[in-house]
Amino acid sequence: MFHIITPGILSLLQDAGRYGQHAIGLTTGGPMDPLAFKWANRLLNNDTNATVIETTVGGLKLKANTDTVIAVTGAKVMLTINGDEKPQWQTLEIKNGDVIELAYATQGSRIYLSVAGGFQVPQQFESSSTVLREGIGGLNGSALTAGDELAVEKNKNVSMKKLPGECIPEYEADVTLRVIPGYQQHEFSRHDQRMFFYHEYEVSDLCDRMGYRLSGPAVNCQIDGILSEGIALGAIQIPKDGQPIILMNDRQTIGGYPKIGSVLSMDLAKLSQLTQGCKVKFEPITLDHAHNLLVLAQHKFENTQLEPLELQGEKS
Amino acid sequence: MQILVASENSLIVYFGENVSQTISDEILHVSTFLTAHVGHTLIDLVPSYASILVIFNPLKTDHLHVRKIIKEAFQEIHNRNQDVANVYDGKTVELPVYYGEDAGPDLKLLADNAGISTQQVIDIHTSQDYRVYAIGFAPGFAYLGEVDERIAAPRLPTPRKKVPKGAVAIADRQTAVYPSQSPGGWNLIGLCPTDMFNPESQSIMPVSVGDKVRFVPIEQKQFLELGGQLPQGEVI
């Protein structure tokens, strides 16, 4: 059992996401930074769909009531166990009674805390992912709150390892988002398309798990609205005011605003690590290119070997 | 038919530019075909008024193959002589509605706009079957069409912060029942006691895309007996 002492800004239980449920209007949810999520589980030899805690910005404090192993990935943050600073991106042994605390992120904003075997949470619609807007997943569809108890598996045998340093992502404040042009792309004039792809946009204060609203030069669409249609992950909606909104994991499943294309999922992960005031640029890529990038990224993940940690006795 | 790129792992298939029963039938047919033939390589499908978003797993397939299968689905429709509507005739679901100015604060407005009585608005709303064209926006939110032009009305200029669960509403020529309390800009004309989305129940939703809905007027007493709850405080 893990006991939540303070949940921080926003802590949500997430597995890989809820799929195949759009027919009843349910969105996908799941980790905003899937790569950091995948490493958090892989370090512990967990199932790829195991449930972790996604903490936004930080402030999470929890107490372990069992011996186990954890890992913390994602945004750079000071992590302590009983007050002693510990590294991210590696396995960490936990003893019954240990207090784990995350300070506030200094680079990036989404932090993932995984436990050996995953947090044991009942599934709703085949997933434990919490979507607050729907009140589905997690513990009763809610964010974690002080006093929550999270069940974990006992006596999980996990070998101690770490991710090689060169594989740890850097969370930069300015990113280029690769875009697959599509949807109503041709309803935007050449001039407006160039404007969109050649200017810098800033992350506004209106950004959450549903969408990231950007501010910058207005992009005008030649049509006002469209018949409501399915919204893909990463779709870039352009409402009347011309300020792009990038639709993220908790987006609504259908909508009637024109869209100029969609951001590559690997880059959405980077976007999700940005905070208000960060800068983004867009770069168009072809669908074939996107496909290659996705397949290669998966091969890279699968073929990266974790490094064994030196034994405790050999330390110091 | 037009197939466009939507994202790194999805294509959007457009069937036409208008809302029609024929298009809706084709959408159901193509969805069923895709699920049967390449379901294991698909992540999800989002059928809507005149399109389907086809989301595939790029580690199991690619856009070239998905495009080919979509075209095959169309070929199959056109090779058939029988009316696809006969094959995909959905069920008809009756939804009880308590109409009244205490249940539907915009009922009077709609009546005044049309120059008819509120009773006539109710009669028009309950006089036809509506088709479920799409489900989305929120879990269990079914877009029903098409509403008689006399009682069609644009969305409110400023959406309400709190629309009560079960609110029966009209926007343009669409009508819907709000499955749970949420913000919303549609015109409210009544309350429905039937759960439109219940994750705990065996049948999560009473309707699916392609079904028909008929609204049946009930009195406040019946509404309460059926488990309906009048909204607390004023709906503003």
XYZ file of C-alpha atoms in Angstrom:
552
model
C 0.000 0.000 0.000
C 1.088 3.572 -0.710
C -0.460 6.395 1.242
C -0.810 9.822 -0.389
C 0.326 12.536 2.040
C -0.003 15.435 -0.428
C -1.034 15.033 -4.080
C 0.775 18.132 -5.365
C -0.621 20.282 -8.154
C -2.276 17.456 -10.075
C -1.577 13.747 -9.696
C -3.489 11.259 -11.801
C -3.351 7.502 -12.133
C -2.665 6.619 -15.760
C -2.099 3.451 -17.731
C -1.318 3.520 -21.467
C -4.786 4.952 -22.216
C -8.360 3.954 -23.011
C -8.789 2.739 -26.575
C -11.714 1.494 -28.641
C -14.306 3.480 -26.644
C -14.870 6.463 -28.936
C -18.197 4.974 -30.060
C -19.703 5.914 -26.684
C -17.917 9.250 -26.585
C -15.072 8.330 -24.235
C -11.715 9.944 -24.900
C -8.317 8.195 -24.606
C -6.667 9.783 -21.578
C -3.321 8.120 -20.816
C 0.114 9.620 -20.218
C 0.817 13.035 -21.761
C 4.453 11.985 -22.247
C 4.196 8.351 -23.375
C 7.971 7.913 -23.712
C 8.666 8.869 -20.084
C 5.710 6.632 -19.095
C 7.099 3.686 -21.054
C 10.532 4.030 -19.464
C 8.979 4.234 -16.002
C 7.413 0.810 -16.533
C 10.270 -0.756 -18.482
C 12.769 0.060 -15.699
C 10.680 -2.086 -13.356
C 10.032 -4.813 -15.925
C 6.321 -3.977 -15.665
C 3.609 -4.697 -18.165
C 3.576 -1.934 -20.814
C 0.068 -0.999 -19.660
C 0.849 -0.894 -15.910
C -0.657 1.993 -13.930
C 1.648 4.806 -12.790
C 1.151 8.232 -11.202
C 1.457 11.217 -13.539
C 2.237 14.324 -11.510
C 2.062 17.689 -13.203
C 4.769 20.137 -12.047
C 5.287 18.379 -8.695
C 4.512 18.537 -5.000
C 3.600 14.864 -4.602
C 4.471 13.268 -1.266
C 3.640 9.686 -0.432
C 4.512 7.015 2.101
C 5.186 3.359 1.330
C 3.632 0.795 3.660
C 5.514 -2.068 2.048
C 8.952 -2.998 0.666
C 9.084 -2.486 -3.077
C 10.945 -0.809 -5.938
C 9.979 2.420 -7.714
C 11.250 4.586 -10.583
C 10.672 8.256 -11.372
C 10.971 9.555 -14.945
C 9.801 12.572 -16.934
C 10.377 16.205 -15.971
C 13.562 16.999 -14.053
C 12.663 17.313 -10.390
C 14.315 16.983 -7.014
C 13.306 13.567 -5.710
C 13.929 12.547 -2.114
C 13.390 9.407 -0.087
C 13.277 10.187 3.640
C 14.922 13.501 2.789
C 17.864 12.002 0.857
C 18.143 13.117 -2.730
C 17.836 10.286 -5.279
C 18.337 10.085 -9.053
C 15.553 9.743 -11.623
C 15.500 7.293 -14.539
C 16.591 4.300 -12.437
C 15.171 1.757 -10.014
C 15.058 2.798 -6.345
C 14.615 0.406 -3.467
C 11.836 1.336 -1.048
C 11.434 0.063 2.513
C 8.226 -0.057 4.500
C 7.720 3.406 6.021
C 9.809 5.334 3.475
C 8.520 8.767 2.524
C 8.961 9.699 -1.153
C 8.724 13.332 -2.108
C 8.826 15.228 -5.373
C 9.727 18.932 -5.272
C 8.764 21.119 -8.251
C 10.022 20.455 -11.768
C 12.990 22.538 -12.914
C 12.839 21.309 -16.527
C 9.635 19.938 -18.082
C 6.357 19.505 -16.239
C 5.038 15.907 -16.343
C 6.617 13.476 -13.888
C 5.960 9.705 -13.800
C 6.249 7.558 -10.688
C 5.995 3.816 -11.241
C 6.061 0.941 -8.776
C 7.030 -2.699 -9.290
C 3.972 -4.500 -10.713
C 2.111 -1.205 -11.205
C -0.469 0.434 -8.918
C -3.402 -1.940 -8.522
C -6.413 0.030 -9.680
C -9.701 -1.353 -11.016
C -10.214 -0.727 -14.717
C -13.144 1.149 -16.188
C -13.767 0.563 -19.876
C -10.595 -1.544 -20.064
C -8.306 1.124 -18.657
C -7.327 2.725 -15.353
C -6.561 6.096 -16.968
C -8.129 9.021 -15.132
C -10.103 11.504 -17.224
C -11.397 14.205 -14.859
C -13.809 15.704 -17.370
C -15.547 12.327 -17.687
C -15.172 11.234 -14.072
C -13.811 7.946 -15.371
C -10.790 5.883 -14.262
C -8.343 6.255 -11.363
C -9.959 6.166 -7.934
C -13.631 7.106 -8.548
C -12.747 9.194 -11.583
C -10.879 11.743 -9.474
C -7.374 13.112 -9.102
C -5.384 11.725 -6.156
C -6.076 13.464 -2.851
C -4.424 13.385 0.569
C -5.321 10.177 2.384
C -5.805 8.032 -0.734
C -4.435 4.497 -0.421
C -2.953 2.821 -3.493
C -2.573 -0.958 -3.509
C 0.635 -2.472 -4.904
C 1.867 -6.024 -5.421
C 3.984 -7.493 -2.625
C 7.442 -9.054 -2.939
C 8.036 -8.146 -6.529
C 11.485 -9.246 -7.582
C 13.023 -6.538 -9.712
C 16.666 -6.281 -10.765
C 18.187 -2.862 -10.150
C 18.962 -0.916 -13.308
C 19.106 2.478 -14.936
C 18.575 4.093 -18.305
C 21.887 4.966 -20.040
C 22.542 8.702 -19.600
C 22.509 9.446 -23.333
C 18.926 8.118 -23.566
C 17.490 10.462 -20.928
C 15.405 13.127 -22.711
C 16.270 16.799 -22.308
C 13.149 18.888 -21.818
C 13.846 22.080 -23.689
C 11.789 25.259 -23.367
C 11.588 25.836 -27.132
C 10.541 23.012 -29.394
C 9.753 22.398 -33.021
C 6.585 20.389 -33.482
C 6.458 18.287 -36.611
C 3.035 18.460 -38.249
C 1.347 16.147 -40.723
C -0.796 18.568 -42.760
C -4.298 17.221 -43.257
C -8.014 17.575 -42.535
C -9.144 21.043 -43.773
C -5.595 22.118 -44.716
C -6.812 23.287 -48.141
C -9.356 25.620 -46.585
C -6.439 27.765 -45.407
C -4.920 30.097 -47.989
C -1.275 29.614 -48.976
C -0.524 32.807 -47.121
C -2.132 31.534 -43.912
C -0.393 28.179 -44.179
C 2.971 29.928 -44.571
C 2.165 32.161 -41.642
C 1.457 29.136 -39.504
C 4.639 27.300 -40.487
C 7.022 30.252 -40.401
C 6.137 31.972 -37.160
C 6.788 31.233 -33.549
C 3.868 30.630 -31.172
C 3.786 30.860 -27.427
C 2.166 28.423 -24.990
C -0.672 30.380 -23.329
C -2.044 29.933 -19.818
C -4.906 27.906 -21.292
C -3.235 24.539 -21.462
C -4.342 21.336 -19.829
C -4.798 17.648 -20.590
C -7.561 18.501 -23.099
C -5.669 20.974 -25.214
C -2.878 23.512 -25.495
C -3.909 26.923 -26.669
C -1.121 28.883 -28.332
C -0.818 32.574 -29.036
C 0.818 34.226 -32.008
C -0.037 35.512 -35.476
C -3.676 34.683 -36.262
C -4.254 31.995 -38.890
C -7.471 32.486 -40.807
C -9.546 29.721 -42.249
C -11.753 30.365 -45.249
C -14.596 28.451 -43.640
C -16.193 29.071 -40.242
C -17.097 25.615 -39.204
C -17.576 22.107 -40.493
C -19.958 19.261 -39.792
C -18.759 17.764 -36.505
C -16.169 15.054 -37.167
C -13.683 12.808 -35.343
C -10.716 14.572 -33.751
C -7.353 12.789 -33.900
C -4.753 13.066 -31.142
C -2.628 16.140 -31.844
C -5.132 17.769 -34.208
C -4.544 21.516 -34.577
C -7.873 23.316 -34.352
C -8.152 26.863 -35.611
C -11.129 28.676 -34.072
C -12.398 32.013 -35.392
C -9.841 34.076 -33.498
C -7.062 32.299 -35.427
C -5.165 31.123 -32.343
C -4.290 27.417 -32.694
C -5.397 24.845 -30.126
C -3.556 21.524 -30.118
C -5.799 18.734 -28.928
C -4.272 16.379 -26.393
C -5.133 13.123 -24.606
C -8.370 14.265 -22.908
C -9.787 16.012 -26.012
C -13.448 15.665 -26.933
C -13.890 12.933 -29.550
C -15.758 15.002 -32.151
C -15.940 18.680 -32.937
C -16.728 21.221 -35.626
C -13.740 23.572 -35.837
C -11.502 23.466 -38.924
C -8.116 21.791 -38.487
C -4.903 22.430 -40.408
C -3.232 19.108 -39.580
C -1.977 17.131 -36.605
C 1.195 17.159 -34.522
C 3.397 14.044 -34.497
C 2.743 12.136 -31.241
C 6.440 12.083 -30.279
C 6.390 15.879 -30.405
C 3.131 16.108 -28.440
C 5.072 14.479 -25.622
C 7.555 17.375 -25.815
C 4.708 19.901 -25.966
C 3.154 18.363 -22.847
C 6.408 19.071 -20.996
C 6.223 22.804 -21.813
C 4.780 25.456 -19.552
C 3.193 28.841 -20.160
C 5.468 31.197 -22.067
C 7.503 28.476 -23.827
C 7.913 28.840 -27.592
C 6.958 26.428 -30.345
C 7.459 26.317 -34.083
C 5.781 24.048 -36.598
C 7.436 22.055 -39.356
C 5.442 20.158 -41.991
C 6.384 16.533 -42.664
C 4.832 13.883 -44.883
C 2.755 10.999 -43.601
C 5.411 8.561 -44.883
C 8.085 10.382 -42.924
C 5.909 10.321 -39.798
C 5.371 6.592 -40.212
C 9.126 5.960 -40.428
C 9.792 8.100 -37.377
C 7.224 6.180 -35.314
C 8.528 2.769 -36.317
C 12.144 3.799 -35.684
C 11.280 5.298 -32.301
C 9.655 2.027 -31.271
C 12.731 0.065 -32.439
C 14.971 2.417 -30.525
C 12.931 1.910 -27.362
C 12.922 -1.870 -27.737
C 16.620 -2.101 -28.565
C 17.944 0.177 -25.837
C 19.563 -1.907 -23.127
C 19.182 -0.844 -19.536
C 22.395 -0.783 -17.494
C 22.618 -2.813 -14.289
C 23.154 -0.727 -11.156
C 26.180 -1.572 -9.048
C 25.340 -3.532 -5.930
C 24.776 -1.644 -2.683
C 27.875 -3.183 -1.072
C 30.139 -1.915 -3.798
C 29.012 1.659 -3.318
C 31.146 4.341 -1.659
C -16.141 9.712 -51.266
C -12.878 11.338 -50.307
C -10.093 10.021 -48.075
C -7.853 12.619 -46.436
C -4.980 12.421 -43.983
C -5.992 13.333 -40.435
C -2.880 12.505 -38.399
C 0.170 10.223 -38.237
C -2.117 7.253 -37.636
C -5.528 8.231 -38.914
C -7.372 8.856 -42.147
C -10.688 10.645 -42.402
C -13.224 9.389 -44.906
C -15.782 11.920 -46.142
C -19.025 10.551 -47.546
C -20.627 13.817 -48.583
C -21.198 17.342 -47.415
C -24.677 17.084 -45.990
C -26.511 15.176 -43.329
C -28.637 12.380 -44.740
C -29.961 8.957 -43.812
C -28.272 7.442 -46.880
C -24.878 8.772 -45.865
C -25.436 7.641 -42.301
C -26.260 4.138 -43.593
C -23.080 4.084 -45.676
C -21.045 5.162 -42.662
C -22.430 2.269 -40.624
C -21.738 -0.132 -43.449
C -18.134 0.981 -43.943
C -17.499 0.943 -40.163
C -18.768 -2.623 -39.932
C -16.706 -3.681 -42.956
C -13.509 -2.150 -41.539
C -14.008 -3.717 -38.116
C -14.604 -7.129 -39.695
C -11.664 -7.011 -42.121
C -8.914 -5.054 -40.393
C -10.249 -4.612 -36.850
C -7.064 -6.055 -35.296
C -4.911 -3.331 -36.887
C -7.276 -0.500 -35.950
C -7.184 1.448 -32.708
C -10.633 3.018 -33.018
C -13.256 4.414 -35.383
C -15.139 7.675 -34.907
C -18.262 7.766 -37.073
C -19.964 11.152 -37.343
C -22.526 12.944 -39.545
C -20.768 12.562 -42.878
C -17.355 11.104 -42.039
C -15.462 8.347 -40.267
C -12.123 8.925 -38.583
C -10.197 5.659 -38.999
C -7.419 5.374 -36.416
C -4.897 2.601 -37.070
C -1.904 1.153 -35.261
C 1.134 2.265 -37.288
C 3.212 -0.583 -35.836
C 0.789 -3.136 -37.321
C -0.274 -1.513 -40.583
C 0.139 1.700 -42.591
C -1.986 4.312 -44.336
C -1.557 2.642 -47.735
C -3.192 -0.583 -46.622
C -5.922 1.155 -44.635
C -6.743 3.292 -47.677
C -7.050 0.180 -49.831
C -9.445 -1.498 -47.383
C -11.614 1.647 -47.176
C -11.905 1.611 -50.970
C -12.839 -2.063 -50.878
C -15.602 -1.271 -48.390
C -17.020 1.294 -50.813
C -16.781 -1.127 -53.721
C -18.735 -3.596 -51.700
C -21.557 -1.114 -51.034
C -21.835 -0.259 -54.688
C -21.715 -3.866 -55.842
C -24.740 -4.575 -53.726
C -28.090 -3.993 -55.261
C -30.030 -4.195 -52.067
C -30.598 -1.088 -50.030
C -27.984 -0.917 -47.264
C -30.586 0.747 -45.075
C -32.423 -2.556 -44.842
C -29.324 -4.289 -43.557
C -28.461 -1.706 -40.934
C -31.834 -0.730 -39.578
C -31.125 0.215 -35.959
C -33.521 -0.157 -33.060
C -36.054 2.504 -32.074
C -35.731 3.773 -28.498
C -38.477 5.713 -26.734
C -37.261 8.400 -24.363
C -39.780 9.946 -21.947
C -39.542 13.720 -21.598
C -41.077 16.042 -19.081
C -41.599 19.254 -21.068
C -42.471 22.446 -19.273
C -41.066 25.823 -18.507
C -39.684 24.623 -15.148
C -37.904 21.761 -16.978
C -37.002 23.619 -20.170
C -36.215 27.308 -19.658
C -35.961 27.963 -23.422
C -39.273 26.340 -24.385
C -41.106 29.659 -24.359
C -38.385 31.353 -26.430
C -38.599 28.696 -29.115
C -42.385 29.008 -29.179
C -42.226 32.803 -29.420
C -39.625 32.641 -32.205
C -41.844 30.328 -34.220
C -45.031 32.221 -33.357
C -46.636 29.071 -31.939
C -47.643 27.847 -28.481
C -45.307 25.869 -26.211
C -47.672 22.915 -26.608
C -47.146 23.090 -30.365
C -43.371 23.041 -29.870
C -43.794 19.891 -27.763
C -46.111 18.345 -30.367
C -43.622 19.028 -33.150
C -40.671 17.708 -31.118
C -42.499 14.469 -30.294
C -44.074 13.917 -33.713
C -41.147 12.245 -35.462
C -38.334 9.722 -35.077
C -34.802 11.095 -34.868
C -31.747 9.286 -36.071
C -28.587 8.946 -33.935
C -25.961 10.475 -36.237
C -23.009 10.676 -33.899
C -21.932 10.178 -30.298
C -19.297 12.411 -28.787
C -18.605 15.756 -27.119
C -19.083 13.994 -23.776
C -19.604 10.320 -22.862
C -23.079 9.272 -23.972
C -23.931 12.518 -25.777
C -25.928 11.443 -28.849
C -26.456 13.901 -31.696
C -30.008 13.361 -33.027
C -31.437 14.771 -36.219
C -33.081 16.373 -37.920
C -35.360 18.691 -36.001
C -38.328 20.292 -37.787
C -37.243 23.679 -39.121
C -40.018 25.466 -37.218
C -38.444 24.658 -33.848
C -34.779 24.780 -34.920
C -32.808 27.456 -33.069
C -29.188 28.579 -32.971
C -26.986 27.960 -29.944
C -27.168 30.517 -27.128
C -24.764 33.436 -27.566
C -23.247 32.615 -24.174
C -23.280 28.960 -23.120
C -24.750 28.091 -19.731
C -22.256 27.109 -17.076
C -24.478 24.334 -15.784
C -26.911 22.372 -17.900
C -28.635 19.749 -15.720
C -28.339 16.015 -16.327
C -31.137 14.794 -18.587
C -31.747 18.193 -20.217
C -33.407 17.788 -23.618
C -32.052 20.407 -25.950
C -32.073 21.790 -29.467
C -29.264 23.437 -31.466
C -29.906 24.250 -35.117
C -31.603 21.139 -36.507
C -30.056 18.814 -33.917
C -31.523 17.616 -30.663
C -29.924 15.756 -27.752
C -30.190 14.712 -24.116
C -27.339 15.895 -21.859
C -26.023 12.686 -20.226
C -24.628 14.501 -17.193
C -24.451 17.995 -15.783
C -22.098 20.060 -17.911
C -21.657 23.453 -19.511
C -23.665 23.807 -22.720
C -25.048 26.243 -25.246
C -28.089 24.385 -26.559
C -31.712 25.522 -26.032
C -33.327 23.568 -23.186
C -36.914 22.381 -23.615
C -37.401 19.532 -21.168
C -35.932 16.824 -18.935
C -35.512 13.118 -19.614
C -35.320 10.703 -16.642
C -33.563 7.931 -18.640
C -29.803 7.533 -18.009
C -28.002 8.285 -21.275
C -24.677 7.103 -19.897
C -24.292 4.765 -16.957
C -20.850 3.180 -16.598
C -22.181 0.862 -13.867
C -25.002 -0.556 -15.955
C -24.826 -3.535 -18.314
C -26.100 -1.458 -21.201
C -23.972 1.631 -20.823
C -25.976 3.666 -23.309
C -29.588 3.180 -24.431
C -28.689 4.173 -28.023
C -25.923 3.715 -30.572
C -25.165 5.375 -33.905
C -27.786 4.344 -36.476
C -30.599 3.868 -33.928
C -33.783 5.936 -33.888
C -35.151 7.901 -30.963
C -38.736 8.974 -30.325
C -39.520 11.387 -27.510
C -42.669 10.675 -25.482
C -44.174 13.478 -23.370
C -44.768 12.702 -19.676
C -46.041 14.666 -16.677
C -43.895 15.840 -13.792
C -45.297 13.081 -11.559
C -44.215 10.333 -13.987
C -40.846 12.025 -14.453
C -40.198 11.836 -10.720
C -41.504 8.247 -10.519
C -39.064 7.254 -13.267
C -36.195 8.531 -11.123
C -35.910 11.974 -12.685
C -34.666 14.833 -10.551
C -35.612 18.453 -10.983
C -32.526 20.681 -11.070
C -31.732 22.372 -7.781
C -31.840 26.132 -8.020
C -32.259 28.112 -11.169
C -30.769 26.968 -14.466
C -28.872 29.993 -15.722
